[in-house]
XYZ file of C-alpha atoms in Angstrom:
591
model
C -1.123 -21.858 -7.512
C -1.797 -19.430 -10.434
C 0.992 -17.082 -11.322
C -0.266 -13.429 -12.846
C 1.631 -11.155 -14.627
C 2.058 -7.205 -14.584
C 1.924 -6.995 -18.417
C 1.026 -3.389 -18.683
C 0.341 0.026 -17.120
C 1.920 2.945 -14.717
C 5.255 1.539 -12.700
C 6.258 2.306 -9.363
C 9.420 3.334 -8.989
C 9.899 1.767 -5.965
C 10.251 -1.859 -4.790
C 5.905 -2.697 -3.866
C 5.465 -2.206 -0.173
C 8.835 -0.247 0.377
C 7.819 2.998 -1.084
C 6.846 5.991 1.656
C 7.299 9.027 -0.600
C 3.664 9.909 -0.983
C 3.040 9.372 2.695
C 6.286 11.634 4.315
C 5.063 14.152 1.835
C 1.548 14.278 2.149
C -0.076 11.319 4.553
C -1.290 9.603 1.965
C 0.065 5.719 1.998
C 1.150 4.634 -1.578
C 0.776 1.123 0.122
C -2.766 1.816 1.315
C -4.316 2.801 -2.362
C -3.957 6.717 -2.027
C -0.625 7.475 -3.436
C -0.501 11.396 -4.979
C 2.781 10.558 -6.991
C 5.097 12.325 -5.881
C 7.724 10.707 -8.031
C 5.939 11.692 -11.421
C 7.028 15.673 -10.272
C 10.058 17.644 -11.087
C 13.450 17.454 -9.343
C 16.674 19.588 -9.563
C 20.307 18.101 -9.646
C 23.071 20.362 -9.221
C 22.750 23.090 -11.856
C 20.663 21.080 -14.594
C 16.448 22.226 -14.495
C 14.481 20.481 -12.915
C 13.324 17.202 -14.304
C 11.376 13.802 -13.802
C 13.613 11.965 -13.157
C 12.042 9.235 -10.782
C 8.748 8.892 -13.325
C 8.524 5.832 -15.153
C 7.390 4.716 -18.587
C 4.676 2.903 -18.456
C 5.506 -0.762 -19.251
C 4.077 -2.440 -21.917
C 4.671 -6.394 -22.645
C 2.510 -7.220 -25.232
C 5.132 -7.998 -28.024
C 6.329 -10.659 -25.481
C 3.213 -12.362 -25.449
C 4.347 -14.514 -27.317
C 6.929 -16.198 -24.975
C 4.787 -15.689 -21.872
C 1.638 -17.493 -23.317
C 3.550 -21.159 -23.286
C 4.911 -20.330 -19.774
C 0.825 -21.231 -18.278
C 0.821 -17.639 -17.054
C -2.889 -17.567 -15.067
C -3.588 -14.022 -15.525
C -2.255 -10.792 -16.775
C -2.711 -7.814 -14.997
C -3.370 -4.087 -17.088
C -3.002 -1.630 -14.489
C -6.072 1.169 -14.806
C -6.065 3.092 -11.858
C -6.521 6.391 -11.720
C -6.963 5.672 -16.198
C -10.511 6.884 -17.610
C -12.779 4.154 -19.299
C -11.525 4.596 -22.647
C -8.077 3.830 -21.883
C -9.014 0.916 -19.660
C -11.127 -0.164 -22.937
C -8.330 0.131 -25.502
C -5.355 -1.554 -23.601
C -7.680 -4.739 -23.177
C -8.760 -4.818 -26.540
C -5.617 -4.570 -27.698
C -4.269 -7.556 -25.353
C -7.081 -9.406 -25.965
C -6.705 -9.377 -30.351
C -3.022 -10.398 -29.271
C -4.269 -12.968 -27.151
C -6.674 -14.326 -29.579
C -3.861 -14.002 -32.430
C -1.637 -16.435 -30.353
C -4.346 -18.916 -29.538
C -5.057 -18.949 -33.162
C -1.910 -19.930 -34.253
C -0.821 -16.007 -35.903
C 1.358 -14.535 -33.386
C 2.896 -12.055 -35.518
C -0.961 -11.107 -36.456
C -1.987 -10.769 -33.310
C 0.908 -8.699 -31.942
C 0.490 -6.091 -35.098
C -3.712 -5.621 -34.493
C -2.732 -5.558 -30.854
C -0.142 -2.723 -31.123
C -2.228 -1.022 -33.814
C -4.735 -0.477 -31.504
C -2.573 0.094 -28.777
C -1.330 3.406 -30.816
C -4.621 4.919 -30.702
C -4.679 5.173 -26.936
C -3.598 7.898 -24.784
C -0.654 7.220 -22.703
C 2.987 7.842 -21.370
C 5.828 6.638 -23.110
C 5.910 2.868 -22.779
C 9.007 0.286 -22.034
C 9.762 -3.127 -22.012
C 10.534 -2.696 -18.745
C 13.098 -5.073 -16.584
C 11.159 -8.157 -17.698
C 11.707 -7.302 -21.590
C 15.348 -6.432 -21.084
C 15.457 -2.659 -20.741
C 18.409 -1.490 -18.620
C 17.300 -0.017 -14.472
C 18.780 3.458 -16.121
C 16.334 3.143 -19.200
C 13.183 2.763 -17.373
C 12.646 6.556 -15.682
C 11.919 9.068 -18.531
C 13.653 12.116 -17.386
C 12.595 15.098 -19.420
C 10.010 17.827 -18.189
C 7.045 15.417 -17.368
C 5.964 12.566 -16.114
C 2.378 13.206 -16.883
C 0.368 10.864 -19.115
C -1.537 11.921 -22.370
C -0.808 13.833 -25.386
C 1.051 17.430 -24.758
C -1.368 20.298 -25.937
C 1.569 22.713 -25.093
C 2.228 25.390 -22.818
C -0.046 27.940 -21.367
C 1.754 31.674 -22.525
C -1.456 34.008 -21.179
C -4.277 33.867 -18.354
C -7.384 36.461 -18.641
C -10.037 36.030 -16.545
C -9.768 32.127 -16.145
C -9.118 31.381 -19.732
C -5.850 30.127 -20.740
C -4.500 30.490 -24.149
C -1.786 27.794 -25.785
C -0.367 28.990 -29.076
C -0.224 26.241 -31.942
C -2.681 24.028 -30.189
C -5.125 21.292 -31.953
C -6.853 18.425 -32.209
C -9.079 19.316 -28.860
C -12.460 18.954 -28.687
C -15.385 20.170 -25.764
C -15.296 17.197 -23.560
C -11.943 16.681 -23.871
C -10.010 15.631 -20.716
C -7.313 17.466 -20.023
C -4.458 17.792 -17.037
C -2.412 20.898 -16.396
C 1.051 20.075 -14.871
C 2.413 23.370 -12.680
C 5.627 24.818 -13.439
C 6.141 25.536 -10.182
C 6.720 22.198 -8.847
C 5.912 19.629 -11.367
C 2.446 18.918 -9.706
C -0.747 18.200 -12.006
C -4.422 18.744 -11.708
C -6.895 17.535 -14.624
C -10.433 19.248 -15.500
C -13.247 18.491 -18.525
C -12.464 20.885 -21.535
C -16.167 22.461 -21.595
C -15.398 26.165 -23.422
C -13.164 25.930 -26.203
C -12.199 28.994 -28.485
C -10.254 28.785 -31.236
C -8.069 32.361 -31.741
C -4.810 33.871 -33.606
C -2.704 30.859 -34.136
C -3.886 28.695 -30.705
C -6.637 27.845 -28.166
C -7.893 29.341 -25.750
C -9.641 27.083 -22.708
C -11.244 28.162 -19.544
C -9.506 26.120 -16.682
C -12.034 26.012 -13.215
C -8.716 26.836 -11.194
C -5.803 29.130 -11.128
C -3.080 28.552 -14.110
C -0.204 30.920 -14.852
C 1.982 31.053 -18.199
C 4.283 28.333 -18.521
C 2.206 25.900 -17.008
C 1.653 22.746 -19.177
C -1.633 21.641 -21.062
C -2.030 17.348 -21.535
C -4.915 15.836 -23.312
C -5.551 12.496 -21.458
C -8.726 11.719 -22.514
C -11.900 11.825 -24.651
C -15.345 13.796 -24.546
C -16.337 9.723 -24.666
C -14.989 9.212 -21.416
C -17.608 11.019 -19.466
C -20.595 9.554 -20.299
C -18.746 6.234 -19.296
C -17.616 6.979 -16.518
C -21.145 8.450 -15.677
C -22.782 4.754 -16.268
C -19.830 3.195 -13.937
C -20.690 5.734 -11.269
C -24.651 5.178 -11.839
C -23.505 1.479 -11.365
C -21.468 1.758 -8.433
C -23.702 4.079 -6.754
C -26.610 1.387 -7.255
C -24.401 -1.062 -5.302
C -25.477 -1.913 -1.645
C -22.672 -0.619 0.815
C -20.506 -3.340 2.125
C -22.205 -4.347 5.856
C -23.805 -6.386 7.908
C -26.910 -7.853 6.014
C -30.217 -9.265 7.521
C -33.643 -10.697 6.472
C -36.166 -11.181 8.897
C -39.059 -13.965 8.146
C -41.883 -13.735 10.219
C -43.856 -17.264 9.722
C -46.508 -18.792 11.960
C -45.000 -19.499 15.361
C -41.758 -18.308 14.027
C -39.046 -15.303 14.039
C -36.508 -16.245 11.501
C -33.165 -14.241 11.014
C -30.446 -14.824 8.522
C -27.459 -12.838 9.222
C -24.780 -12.382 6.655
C -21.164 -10.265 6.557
C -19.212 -11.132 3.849
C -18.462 -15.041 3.840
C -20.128 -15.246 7.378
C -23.538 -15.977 7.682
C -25.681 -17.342 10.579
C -29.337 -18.226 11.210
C -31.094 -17.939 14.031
C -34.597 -19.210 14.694
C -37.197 -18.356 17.638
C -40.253 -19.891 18.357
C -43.282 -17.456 19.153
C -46.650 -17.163 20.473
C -49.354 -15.065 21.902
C -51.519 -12.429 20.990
C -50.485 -10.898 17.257
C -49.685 -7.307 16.709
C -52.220 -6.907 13.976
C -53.868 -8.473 10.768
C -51.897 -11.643 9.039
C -49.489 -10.580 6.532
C -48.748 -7.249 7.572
C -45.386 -5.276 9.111
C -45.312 -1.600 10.178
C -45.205 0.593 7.360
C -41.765 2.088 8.368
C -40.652 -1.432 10.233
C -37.219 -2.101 8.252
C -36.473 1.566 8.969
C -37.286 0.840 13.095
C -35.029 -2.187 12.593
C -32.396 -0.358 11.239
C -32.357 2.497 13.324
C -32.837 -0.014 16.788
C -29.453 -1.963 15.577
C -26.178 -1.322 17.942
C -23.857 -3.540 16.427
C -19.670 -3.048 16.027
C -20.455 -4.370 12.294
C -21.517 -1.950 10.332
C -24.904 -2.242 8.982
C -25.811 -2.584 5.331
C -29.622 -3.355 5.307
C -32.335 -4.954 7.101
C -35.112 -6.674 5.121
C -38.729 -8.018 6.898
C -40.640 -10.648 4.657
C -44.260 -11.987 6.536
C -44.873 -15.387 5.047
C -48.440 -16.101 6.035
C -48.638 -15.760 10.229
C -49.245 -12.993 12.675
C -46.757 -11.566 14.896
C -46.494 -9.019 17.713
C -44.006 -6.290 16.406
C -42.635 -5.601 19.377
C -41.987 -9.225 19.650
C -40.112 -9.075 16.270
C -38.145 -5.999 16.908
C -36.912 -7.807 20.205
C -35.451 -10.908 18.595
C -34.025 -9.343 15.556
C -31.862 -7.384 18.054
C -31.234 -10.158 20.218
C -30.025 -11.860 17.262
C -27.747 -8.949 15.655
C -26.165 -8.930 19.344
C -25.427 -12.853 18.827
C -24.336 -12.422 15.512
C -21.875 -9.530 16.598
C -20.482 -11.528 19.225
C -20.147 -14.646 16.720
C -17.473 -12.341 15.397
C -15.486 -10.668 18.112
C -15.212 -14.528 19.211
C -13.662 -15.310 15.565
C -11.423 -12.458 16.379
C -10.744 -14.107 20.085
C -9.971 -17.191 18.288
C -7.579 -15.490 16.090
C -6.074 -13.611 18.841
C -5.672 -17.606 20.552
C -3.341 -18.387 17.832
C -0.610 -15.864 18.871
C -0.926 -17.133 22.701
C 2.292 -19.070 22.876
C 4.414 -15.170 21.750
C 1.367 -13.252 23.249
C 2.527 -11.505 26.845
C -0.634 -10.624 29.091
C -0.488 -8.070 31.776
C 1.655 -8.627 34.611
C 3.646 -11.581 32.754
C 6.653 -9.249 32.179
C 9.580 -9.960 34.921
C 9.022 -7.032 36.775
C 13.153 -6.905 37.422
C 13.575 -6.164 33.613
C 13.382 -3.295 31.684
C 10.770 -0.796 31.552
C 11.310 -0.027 27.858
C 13.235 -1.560 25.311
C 15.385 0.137 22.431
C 16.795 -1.955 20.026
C 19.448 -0.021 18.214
C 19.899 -0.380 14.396
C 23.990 0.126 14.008
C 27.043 -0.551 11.909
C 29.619 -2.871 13.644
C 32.198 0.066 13.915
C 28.985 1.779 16.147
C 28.620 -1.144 18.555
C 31.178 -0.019 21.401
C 29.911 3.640 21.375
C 26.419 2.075 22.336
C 25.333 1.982 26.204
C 25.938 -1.639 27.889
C 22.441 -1.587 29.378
C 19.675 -4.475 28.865
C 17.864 -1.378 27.924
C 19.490 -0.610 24.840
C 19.636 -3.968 22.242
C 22.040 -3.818 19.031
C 20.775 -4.090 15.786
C 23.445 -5.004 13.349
C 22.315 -5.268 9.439
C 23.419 -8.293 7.946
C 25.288 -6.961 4.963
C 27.335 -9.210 2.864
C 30.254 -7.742 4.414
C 29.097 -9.058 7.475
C 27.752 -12.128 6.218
C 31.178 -13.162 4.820
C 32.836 -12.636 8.538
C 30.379 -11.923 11.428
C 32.966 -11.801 14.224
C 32.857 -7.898 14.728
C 29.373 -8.687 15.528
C 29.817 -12.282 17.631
C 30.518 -11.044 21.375
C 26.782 -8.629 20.952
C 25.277 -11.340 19.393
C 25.644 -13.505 22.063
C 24.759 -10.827 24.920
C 21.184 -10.387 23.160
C 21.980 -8.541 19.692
C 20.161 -8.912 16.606
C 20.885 -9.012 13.126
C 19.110 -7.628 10.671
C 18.045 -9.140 6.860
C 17.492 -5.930 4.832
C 14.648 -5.599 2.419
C 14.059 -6.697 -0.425
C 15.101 -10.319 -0.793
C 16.088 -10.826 -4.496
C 15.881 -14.359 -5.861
C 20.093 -14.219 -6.911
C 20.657 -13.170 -3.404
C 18.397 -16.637 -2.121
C 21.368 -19.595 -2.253
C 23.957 -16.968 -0.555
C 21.547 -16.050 2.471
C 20.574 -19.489 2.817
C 24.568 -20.533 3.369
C 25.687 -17.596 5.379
C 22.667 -17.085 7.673
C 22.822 -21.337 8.428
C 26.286 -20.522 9.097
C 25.577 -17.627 11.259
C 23.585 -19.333 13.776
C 25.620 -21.943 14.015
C 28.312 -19.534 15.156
C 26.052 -17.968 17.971
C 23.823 -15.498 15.894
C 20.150 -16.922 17.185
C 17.980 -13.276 17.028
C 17.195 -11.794 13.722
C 14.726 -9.321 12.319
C 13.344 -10.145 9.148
C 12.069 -7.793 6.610
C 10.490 -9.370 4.092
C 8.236 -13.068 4.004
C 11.238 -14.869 1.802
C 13.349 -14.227 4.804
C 11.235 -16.551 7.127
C 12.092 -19.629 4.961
C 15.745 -19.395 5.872
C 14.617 -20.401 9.361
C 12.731 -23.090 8.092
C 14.217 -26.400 9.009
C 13.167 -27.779 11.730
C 16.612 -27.881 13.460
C 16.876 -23.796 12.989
C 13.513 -22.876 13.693
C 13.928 -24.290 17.360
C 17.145 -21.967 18.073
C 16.175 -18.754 16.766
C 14.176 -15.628 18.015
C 12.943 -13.441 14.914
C 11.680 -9.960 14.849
C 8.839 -8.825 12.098
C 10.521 -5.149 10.693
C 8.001 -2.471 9.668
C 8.052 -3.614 5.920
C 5.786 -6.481 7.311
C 3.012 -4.072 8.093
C 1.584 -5.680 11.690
C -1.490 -3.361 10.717
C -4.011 -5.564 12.253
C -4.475 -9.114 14.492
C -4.982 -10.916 10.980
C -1.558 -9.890 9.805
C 0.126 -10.665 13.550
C -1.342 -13.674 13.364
C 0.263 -14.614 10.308
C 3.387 -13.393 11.235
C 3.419 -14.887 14.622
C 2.447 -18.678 12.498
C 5.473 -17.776 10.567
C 7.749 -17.536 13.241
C 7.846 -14.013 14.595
C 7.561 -13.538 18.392
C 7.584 -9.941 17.963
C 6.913 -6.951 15.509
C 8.227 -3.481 14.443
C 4.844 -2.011 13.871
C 4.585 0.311 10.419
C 5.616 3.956 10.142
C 2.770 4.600 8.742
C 0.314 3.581 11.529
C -1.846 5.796 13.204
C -1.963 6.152 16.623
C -5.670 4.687 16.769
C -4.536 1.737 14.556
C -1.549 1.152 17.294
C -3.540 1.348 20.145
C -5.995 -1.172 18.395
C -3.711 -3.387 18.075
C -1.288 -2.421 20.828
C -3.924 -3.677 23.751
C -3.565 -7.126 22.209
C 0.060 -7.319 21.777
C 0.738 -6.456 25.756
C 4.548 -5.358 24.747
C 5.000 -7.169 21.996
C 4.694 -4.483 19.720
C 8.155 -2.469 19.065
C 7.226 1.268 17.389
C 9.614 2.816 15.067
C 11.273 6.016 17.269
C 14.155 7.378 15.002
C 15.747 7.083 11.471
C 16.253 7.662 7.580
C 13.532 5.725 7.106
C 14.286 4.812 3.076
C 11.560 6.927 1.315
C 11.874 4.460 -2.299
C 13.702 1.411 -2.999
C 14.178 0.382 -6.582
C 16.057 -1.900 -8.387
C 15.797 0.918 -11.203
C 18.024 4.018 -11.179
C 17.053 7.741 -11.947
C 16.736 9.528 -14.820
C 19.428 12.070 -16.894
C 22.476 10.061 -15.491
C 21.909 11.213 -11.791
C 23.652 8.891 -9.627
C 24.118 10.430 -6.055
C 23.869 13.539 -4.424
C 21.231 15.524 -3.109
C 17.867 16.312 -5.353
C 15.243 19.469 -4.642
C 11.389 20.022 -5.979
C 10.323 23.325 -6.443
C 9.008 23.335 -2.957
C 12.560 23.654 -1.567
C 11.759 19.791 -0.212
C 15.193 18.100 -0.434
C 16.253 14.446 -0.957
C 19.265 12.281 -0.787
C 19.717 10.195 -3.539
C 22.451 6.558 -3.355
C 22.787 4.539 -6.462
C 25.140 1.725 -7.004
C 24.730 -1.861 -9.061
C 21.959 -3.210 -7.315
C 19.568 0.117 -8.002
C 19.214 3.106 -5.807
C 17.456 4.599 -2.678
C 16.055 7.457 -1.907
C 16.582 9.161 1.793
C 14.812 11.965 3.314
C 17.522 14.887 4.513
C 15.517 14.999 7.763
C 14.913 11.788 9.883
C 11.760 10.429 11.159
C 11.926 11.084 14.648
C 9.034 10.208 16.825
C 10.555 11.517 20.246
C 7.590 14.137 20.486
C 4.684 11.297 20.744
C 6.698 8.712 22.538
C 3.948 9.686 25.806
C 1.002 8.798 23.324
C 2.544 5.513 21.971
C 3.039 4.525 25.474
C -0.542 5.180 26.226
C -1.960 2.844 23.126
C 0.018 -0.220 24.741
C 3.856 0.294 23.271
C 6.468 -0.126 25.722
C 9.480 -0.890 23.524
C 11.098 1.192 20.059
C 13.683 1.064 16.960
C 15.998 3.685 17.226
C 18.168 3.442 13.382
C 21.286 4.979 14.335
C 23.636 4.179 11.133
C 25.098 7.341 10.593
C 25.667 8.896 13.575
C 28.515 9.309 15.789
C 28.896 9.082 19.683
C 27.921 12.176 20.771
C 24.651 12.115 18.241
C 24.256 8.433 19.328
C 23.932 9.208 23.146
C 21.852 12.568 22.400
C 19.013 9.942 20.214
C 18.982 8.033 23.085
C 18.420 9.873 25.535
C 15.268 11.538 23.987
């Protein structure tokens, strides 16, 4: 298998796949491609300003190249979203020379022309990052930013839309520019189109409101726009992702080649009778009829007719190219079916529950100190996170395990931490511990000989994002028999998959659900505590040597829609109830 490499670009600050910042703040997933950053704003700690203290420099290995060449590296990645087209252009050019300097046998060459060019393009601070030996407290810039591009300065007067910025140069109409809000960190970019130069600074018009203090950042060139204007032309000129057919009417024949993706099918009809007009020729509008007449779940991307040589009633036509969309469409949902078969020995159909058990399940996320405030009820399972505490001596835990607890393997799973879990959670089960929830797809090959896969039950946590029956499937191949479906689902997407999973499906009720996890630490020495925007929106912040997390003050409590997620198929929930004490405990539960 090819390895690739992050070599270069805009960091999370979180672990990938454990970050849910942009989503509690906003709704939009930073794991679904529509994060809005709310790490690159400003954040107060005790009495200092505000600051940036969760925005990362954007790493840069290319004077490593050198030792990652020889290591067969497949691929290295240069992260561009969200970049315009002349940053995207200079950061490859610049790998590439460095690339080319390698293969050639002048390293050092390579590595200079690389970073020369490198120089010239707009960007955030860069680091080495983890991989080239910078520190986790070296990595987050701090300071009043974490916007990319060249500081312009900062806006002291607004009249009438335009914005003036004493002492500032080197912009030109075209220019792309970002303000960043004083208020609360926040940014918004805009094209520099009026330009004036007056008394000592510039003054721009800016299409939206700006107030004095606000910062200016050039992040681009007038260049950029007529490049990204070609890659939009470009894009735009691509068909749509969809269902695709062509429709061949020969003598005697209806032929139909469907196509979706890597699917494709062909279906062929003979025909006869009398034809629906001269040789050669198809209604005028008849790929629009065609289109319009489909009723397929795929979507549709385009429908093209071709006559090669024979006569053919139209109606006749338009009847088998729907009868052979409908086939097509099916082909699919049975794919799906067959998916769905795979999960059969852990899938529960209706009326297979005992009907003498209980209606709904909570399994209850608790320290071992927690475990005798809990309810003894088959209603109410313990959850009890593996720490290494725990690991080292389980038997505050043993007496729930063997009543039906679970432990739990907290995310991530660090390579250093691999040779320790393997040892303690072998030794676990042999002392009784046989359910765990798993958080992350390293934990599954703990279970992996033969002689523990047969005596445990494992649980899928939220991090493994059950989203759809493609990614239960693989779970469920893996060795799950149930999942904790994501926080971030919607309650379509559970009730999607919900009416396939016929209770095994467990939705997340109640907790600190971990907003970031990083192996990296804040910015400006902050180590703990609580952290504010400018929005009043407060944070808990926990550090120590592995890295830090980031907590919402407020948990996630889903007590409110409990009714709906019972109605898209979910019987059972996680209830985290670290933290709390008995009376809280018993008040969680019985919402």
């Amino acid at each position: 298998m090819g390895v690739e490499i992050f070599v270069h670009g805009a960091m999370c600050y979180s672990y990938s796949g454990k970050c849910f910042f942009s989503s509690y703040l906003g709704g939009k997933s930073a794991n679904r491609g529509v994060c809005v950053q709310p790490c690159r704003r400003l954040y107060g700690h005790g009495e200092a300003d505000p600051e940036a203290i969760f925005s990362t420099r954007d790493l840069s290995l290319l004077p490593h190249l050198p030792e990652l060449v020889p290591l067969g590296i497949a691929a290295l990645k240069i992260e561009g979203r969200m970049r315009g087209a002349e940053y995207v252009a200079g950061v490859v050019s610049a790998y590439r020379a460095a690339l080319d300097g390698i293969r050639a046998g002048n390293p050092a060459e390579g590595v200079a022309e690389g970073t020369r060019i490198l120089s010239q393009v707009i960007g955030r601070e860069t680091t080495p990052g983890m991989p080239g030996g910078a520190r986790p407290d070296e990595v987050a810039t701090g300071g009043e930013s974490g916007n990319i591009g060249d500081r312009i300065g900062a806006v002291t007067r607004v009249e009438d839309g335009w914005a003036f910025v004493p002492g500032a140069a080197g912009i030109s109409p075209g220019d792309r520019l970002r303000a960043q809000f004083r208020e609360d960190g926040a940014g918004r970019g805009f094209s520099a189109v009026d330009l004036r130069s007056e008394g000592g600074g510039i003054r721009v018009k800016v299409p939206f409101p700006v107030s004095p203090g606000d910062l200016l950042f050039r992040v681009g060139g007038g260049g950029r726009a007529e490049i990204t204007r070609r890659a939009r032309k470009e894009m735009e000129a691509t068909p749509p992702d969809g269902a695709r057919f062509l429709v061949a009417v020969s003598p005697g024949t209806v032929t139909v080649k469907a196509s979706y993706g890597n699917e494709e099918k062909v279906f062929v009809y003979r025909i006869s009778g009398p034809p629906g007009g001269p040789a050669g020729t198809v209604p005028p509008d008849g790929e629009r009829q065609l289109a319009e007449a489909y009723r397929g779940d795929l979507p549709l991307a385009g429908v093209r007719v071709e006559i090669r040589g024979g006569p053919g009633a139209w109606g006749d036509v338009r009847t088998l190219f729907l009868q052979a969309a409908r086939q097509f469409d099916r082909e699919f949902y049975l794919a799906g079916k067959r998916l769905r078969v795979e999960i059969l020995p852990t899938l529960r159909v209706p009326g297979s529950r005992p009907e003498e058990g209980p209606g709904t399940v909570i399994f209850a996320g608790c320290r071992p100190e927690q475990l005798p405030h809990l309810p003894k009820t088959p209603e109410v399972v313990p959850v009890v996170e593996f720490t290494r505490s725990l690991a080292r001596d389980p038997s505050p835990a043993a007496r729930y395990a063997r009543s039906g607890g679970f432990l739990r393997l907290p995310p991530p799973m660090l390579e250093s931490d691999a040779a320790f879990l393997r040892r303690t959670v072998t030794d676990a089960i042999r002392k009784g511990f046989t359910r765990w929830i798993v958080s992350d797809a390293g934990h599954f090959r703990l279970f992996a000989p033969a002689p523990l896969r047969r005596q445990v039950t494992l649980i899928s946590d939220h991090y493994m994002y059950a989203f759809n029956m493609g990614a239960i499937a693989a779970l469920s191949r893996m060795g799950a028999t149930r999942m904790i479906l994501p926080v971030e689902a919607t309650v379509p997407a559970l009730r999607d998959v919900g009416k396939f999973l016929y209770g095994l499906g467990i939705a997340f009720a109640y907790g600190p659900v971990p907003l970031m996890i990083s192996r990296l630490l804040p910015a400006s020495g902050v180590r703990g505590g609580e952290v504010e925007s400018p929005r009043a929106e407060r944070f808990r912040v926990t550090a120590d040597e592995h890295g830090s997390v980031v907590l919402p003050s407020e948990p996630f409590s889903a007590s409110g829609s409990l009714h709906v997620l019972r109605e898209a198929g979910i019987r059972d929930f996680f209830a985290d109830l670290r933290g709390l004490g008995p009376a809280e405990i018993t008040e969680v539960l019985s919402a």
